[in-house]
């Protein structure tokens, strides 16, 4: 990844820049092309949230050329989380892929957007934002834990880890995710598109969905959603 790379000052969202580059008929972005920006005016996070790009954050998007089978896409957010944790060398993953500092503040986030076409994705754009030397209110930044790690060095590390983990066998991704997560065994409240699930986070299934034991003793599955750790 990163053989083709564009560096921009201010953009709306690097996700849109990566798509626009992929669609450029004269110079289409190849698989693994990267767009890095200094600032975003319309950075977005998961579930429609805004992603603040303050000074001192690393924000970039990677183009994943398709076609991508939907089952392969399911584990990608977790594989990207494993790669991010390995590259940063600190913190734990909150399902599916928020990187939290040891004290629970958020260090980095991942957004995977797939452009679907029938039963497959014709491409996907993986966006990552890491608070490196500064962070929005309440969030953590990497220099607190890894002083001296520059944004350029961090980007190179993340790209190398992404190449490795996006190609890794599902079993290996799940195994490492389990080893570096801060979700399993905790009381959680998961806001899903279909409603709120509460209970104990038990495990992942083979697709990377989160299995939750409810207070009534049944096990329910969250395929997508936002976890709040409540205990
Ligand atoms: C989240 O935690 O909700 C995901 C945040 C992802 C933010 C990154 S920053 C680079 C890329 N461009 C965007 O607009 N969003 C992602």
XYZ file of C-alpha atoms and ligand atoms in Angstrom:
247
model
C 0.000 0.000 0.000
C 1.082 3.573 -0.561
C 2.984 2.940 -3.820
C 0.676 5.642 -5.172
C 0.158 8.433 -2.683
C -1.346 11.912 -2.738
C -0.769 14.467 -0.048
C -3.297 17.272 0.295
C -3.526 20.362 2.465
C -7.222 20.859 3.139
C -9.891 18.535 1.730
C -13.513 17.769 2.604
C -12.915 14.098 3.406
C -10.008 11.904 2.310
C -12.640 9.199 1.701
C -14.153 11.279 -1.098
C -10.732 12.255 -2.463
C -9.773 8.562 -2.735
C -13.011 7.799 -4.614
C -12.577 10.765 -6.938
C -9.026 9.645 -7.715
C -10.234 6.078 -8.392
C -12.786 7.520 -10.840
C -10.288 9.768 -12.637
C -10.280 8.429 -16.221
C -6.802 9.852 -16.965
C -4.965 8.677 -13.865
C -7.122 6.223 -11.895
C -5.871 5.349 -8.426
C -4.570 1.776 -8.215
C -5.323 -0.717 -5.447
C -3.621 0.427 -2.263
C -3.464 4.105 -3.293
C -3.391 6.441 -0.308
C -4.691 9.978 0.187
C -3.286 11.830 3.214
C -4.487 15.265 4.230
C -3.386 17.902 6.650
C -6.939 18.983 7.436
C -10.486 17.852 6.599
C -13.458 20.186 6.614
C -16.025 17.357 6.448
C -14.264 14.375 8.009
C -16.711 11.656 8.908
C -16.758 8.831 11.409
C -18.786 5.677 11.774
C -22.558 5.879 12.024
C -22.826 9.313 10.474
C -20.750 11.124 13.065
C -18.368 13.929 12.240
C -14.636 13.312 12.711
C -12.807 16.393 13.918
C -9.486 16.899 12.205
C -7.547 19.131 14.491
C -3.908 20.021 14.057
C -1.723 17.057 14.990
C -3.898 14.241 13.713
C -3.007 11.766 10.982
C -5.892 11.305 8.554
C -5.768 9.176 5.441
C -7.741 6.808 3.237
C -6.662 3.686 1.357
C -8.374 2.504 -1.810
C -9.161 -1.214 -1.832
C -9.950 -2.170 -5.407
C -12.639 -4.779 -5.940
C -14.476 -6.821 -6.590
C -14.645 -7.795 -2.927
C -16.893 -10.620 -1.741
C -19.196 -9.591 1.092
C -17.994 -12.318 3.502
C -14.422 -11.067 3.007
C -15.577 -7.516 3.743
C -17.144 -8.549 7.062
C -13.823 -9.188 8.784
C -12.008 -6.240 7.229
C -12.923 -3.728 9.939
C -11.514 -6.089 12.565
C -8.382 -6.800 10.531
C -7.849 -3.051 10.126
C -8.235 -2.626 13.886
C -5.624 -5.302 14.543
C -3.262 -3.555 12.096
C -3.837 -0.168 13.723
C -3.204 -1.518 17.222
C -0.022 -3.246 16.084
C 1.270 -0.111 14.348
C 0.512 2.172 17.299
C 1.864 -0.360 19.784
C -0.455 0.781 22.548
C -4.071 0.531 23.583
C -6.887 -1.937 23.052
C -9.709 -2.403 20.579
C -13.317 -1.649 21.360
C -15.521 -3.623 19.003
C -15.340 -3.401 16.115
C -12.225 -1.240 15.757
C -11.933 1.855 17.936
C -8.439 2.087 19.399
C -8.660 3.130 23.050
C -5.818 4.288 25.264
C -5.169 2.250 28.429
C -7.426 4.655 30.366
C -10.301 4.243 27.903
C -10.001 7.517 25.984
C -10.187 7.169 22.195
C -6.897 7.313 20.285
C -7.961 6.440 16.760
C -10.899 5.380 14.618
C -11.515 3.475 11.410
C -14.202 3.908 8.784
C -14.673 1.258 6.076
C -16.990 2.331 3.279
C -17.855 -0.285 0.655
C -19.380 0.643 -2.690
C -21.803 -2.221 -3.189
C -22.813 -3.700 -6.513
C -25.226 -6.591 -6.161
C -23.749 -9.310 -3.982
C -20.250 -7.840 -3.907
C -18.444 -4.555 -3.425
C -16.884 -3.033 -6.499
C -14.382 -1.323 -4.205
C -13.962 -0.126 -0.626
C -12.304 2.867 0.959
C -10.682 2.414 4.350
C -10.217 5.635 6.305
C -8.162 6.022 9.459
C -7.819 8.948 11.816
C -5.227 8.879 14.602
C -4.738 11.577 17.215
C -0.958 11.871 17.148
C 0.209 15.039 18.883
C -3.172 16.531 19.774
C -6.757 15.379 20.203
C -10.270 16.732 20.483
C -11.577 17.298 24.023
C -11.787 14.065 25.990
C -9.770 11.978 23.526
C -6.204 10.689 23.913
C -3.228 11.274 21.633
C -0.467 8.875 20.743
C 2.486 11.048 21.796
C 1.305 10.669 25.391
C 2.309 7.012 25.137
C 4.751 6.853 22.225
C 6.685 10.114 22.240
C 8.845 10.598 19.170
C 6.681 8.617 16.762
C 6.153 11.034 13.869
C 3.089 11.038 11.652
C 5.179 9.946 8.655
C 6.679 6.995 10.532
C 3.275 6.060 11.913
C 1.683 6.171 8.459
C 4.367 3.861 7.068
C 3.855 1.433 9.939
C 0.073 1.416 9.605
C 0.263 0.805 5.831
C 2.644 -2.121 6.321
C 0.445 -3.645 9.031
C -2.698 -3.139 6.929
C -1.131 -5.000 4.011
C -0.289 -7.822 6.312
C -3.564 -8.074 8.226
C -6.000 -7.511 5.358
C -4.403 -10.569 3.712
C -4.238 -12.673 6.889
C -6.386 -15.792 7.382
C -9.648 -15.062 9.280
C -8.613 -17.306 12.173
C -5.442 -15.298 12.731
C -7.322 -11.984 12.627
C -9.873 -13.205 15.161
C -7.193 -14.632 17.420
C -5.157 -11.427 17.564
C -8.281 -9.281 17.849
C -9.302 -11.322 20.912
C -5.823 -10.818 22.384
C -5.826 -7.023 22.065
C -9.490 -6.185 22.696
C -11.014 -4.369 25.666
C -14.603 -5.440 24.948
C -15.003 -9.157 25.678
C -16.029 -9.969 29.230
C -17.322 -6.436 29.791
C -20.865 -5.218 30.357
C -21.836 -3.435 27.168
C -24.604 -1.369 25.699
C -24.627 -1.693 21.943
C -26.545 0.784 19.849
C -27.374 -1.091 16.640
C -29.411 -0.026 13.616
C -32.161 -2.317 14.979
C -32.175 -1.111 18.582
C -30.174 -1.236 21.784
C -28.678 -4.470 23.117
C -27.328 -4.735 26.641
C -25.527 -7.570 28.379
C -22.118 -9.157 28.676
C -19.884 -9.228 25.587
C -19.081 -12.932 25.223
C -17.095 -13.463 22.064
C -16.934 -12.891 18.329
C -18.472 -15.250 15.809
C -16.585 -16.343 12.678
C -17.802 -13.237 10.798
C -16.559 -10.904 13.504
C -20.021 -10.106 14.874
C -20.293 -9.535 18.614
C -22.107 -12.143 20.727
C -23.839 -10.715 23.804
C -25.361 -12.601 26.718
C -28.473 -10.719 27.807
C -29.598 -10.461 31.453
C -32.369 -12.933 30.514
C -29.705 -15.480 29.620
C -30.141 -15.541 25.850
C -27.311 -14.864 23.415
C -27.851 -12.203 20.778
C -25.624 -11.098 17.902
C -24.674 -7.537 16.996
C -23.567 -7.344 13.353
C -23.039 -3.597 13.401
C -23.256 -0.966 16.051
C -21.590 1.212 18.575
C -20.420 -0.215 21.871
C -20.508 1.639 25.152
C -18.525 -0.128 27.856
C -20.655 0.150 30.985
C -18.941 -2.161 33.468
C -14.803 6.539 13.786
O -14.160 6.370 14.807
O -16.030 6.741 13.815
C -14.070 6.472 12.462
C -13.275 7.703 12.191
C -12.596 7.665 10.841
C -12.001 9.003 10.469
C -11.143 8.930 9.242
S -10.112 10.341 9.070
C -9.645 9.840 7.459
C -10.910 9.324 6.807
N -11.653 10.429 6.201
C -12.835 10.606 6.790
O -13.684 11.468 6.466
N -13.008 9.724 7.786
C -11.861 8.825 7.909
